[in-house]
Amino acid sequence: MTAETLQKMWKKWLIDIGKSETNIAEERGKRQQNLNRSIKQGSIKYVELSDIVEKYGYSIEIHKKP
């Protein structure tokens, strides 16, 4: 996955849950700029991203490509 793909998926997910990136960052005790940078660069840790999405009833799975 590219950083660009992650960023697009992230933006769509935020719309789906009706939250802003600022809301998510505040809930995590982070600054919005720092969260945005890690998403934009694709450098967010898997565990951190998983924790964020699981809070809203989503999950991240690793699967083998067909």
Tab-separated table of C-alpha atoms in Angstrom:
chain	number	residue	atom	x	y	z
A	1	MET	CA	0.000	0.000	0.000
A	2	THR	CA	1.259	3.445	-0.819
A	3	ALA	CA	1.071	6.424	1.512
A	4	GLU	CA	-1.324	8.054	-0.949
A	5	THR	CA	-3.677	5.057	-0.830
A	6	LEU	CA	-3.590	5.066	2.967
A	7	GLN	CA	-4.410	8.764	3.038
A	8	LYS	CA	-7.409	8.301	0.716
A	9	MET	CA	-8.712	5.359	2.753
A	10	TRP	CA	-8.240	7.370	5.949
A	11	LYS	CA	-10.234	10.343	4.625
A	12	LYS	CA	-13.069	8.073	3.466
A	13	TRP	CA	-13.094	6.307	6.839
A	14	LEU	CA	-13.334	9.623	8.695
A	15	ILE	CA	-16.392	10.504	6.603
A	16	ASP	CA	-17.929	7.081	7.321
A	17	ILE	CA	-17.635	7.532	11.087
A	18	GLY	CA	-18.540	11.227	11.025
A	19	LYS	CA	-15.407	12.395	12.802
A	20	SER	CA	-12.664	14.824	11.920
A	21	GLU	CA	-8.969	14.167	12.131
A	22	THR	CA	-8.858	16.743	14.936
A	23	ASN	CA	-11.414	14.721	16.946
A	24	ILE	CA	-9.391	11.531	16.518
A	25	ALA	CA	-6.133	13.254	17.456
A	26	GLU	CA	-7.654	14.794	20.589
A	27	GLU	CA	-9.021	11.413	21.671
A	28	ARG	CA	-5.514	9.978	21.294
A	29	GLY	CA	-3.866	12.877	23.156
A	30	LYS	CA	-1.979	13.905	20.027
A	31	ARG	CA	-1.854	17.040	17.954
A	32	GLN	CA	-3.791	16.929	14.692
A	33	GLN	CA	-0.709	18.010	12.748
A	34	ASN	CA	1.289	15.042	14.035
A	35	LEU	CA	-1.460	12.542	13.248
A	36	ASN	CA	-1.942	14.052	9.791
A	37	ARG	CA	1.791	13.845	9.083
A	38	SER	CA	2.009	10.178	10.057
A	39	ILE	CA	-0.996	9.321	7.866
A	40	LYS	CA	0.236	11.423	4.943
A	41	GLN	CA	3.730	9.893	5.060
A	42	GLY	CA	2.421	6.395	5.706
A	43	SER	CA	4.511	6.170	8.853
A	44	ILE	CA	1.727	5.502	11.364
A	45	LYS	CA	2.349	2.346	13.350
A	46	TYR	CA	0.093	-0.609	12.648
A	47	VAL	CA	-0.791	-0.980	16.328
A	48	GLU	CA	-1.737	2.690	16.632
A	49	LEU	CA	-3.909	2.610	13.509
A	50	SER	CA	-5.518	-0.621	14.671
A	51	ASP	CA	-6.315	0.901	18.085
A	52	ILE	CA	-7.914	3.924	16.428
A	53	VAL	CA	-10.173	2.007	14.051
A	54	GLU	CA	-11.144	-0.683	16.584
A	55	LYS	CA	-12.573	2.017	18.847
A	56	TYR	CA	-15.201	2.619	16.149
A	57	GLY	CA	-16.003	-1.018	15.435
A	58	TYR	CA	-13.596	-1.529	12.515
A	59	SER	CA	-10.624	-3.843	12.217
A	60	ILE	CA	-7.503	-4.207	10.150
A	61	GLU	CA	-6.560	-7.640	8.863
A	62	ILE	CA	-3.517	-8.963	7.119
A	63	HIS	CA	-4.287	-11.364	4.315
A	64	LYS	CA	-2.420	-12.954	1.454
A	65	LYS	CA	-3.068	-11.526	-1.968
A	66	PRO	CA	-4.721	-13.894	-4.430
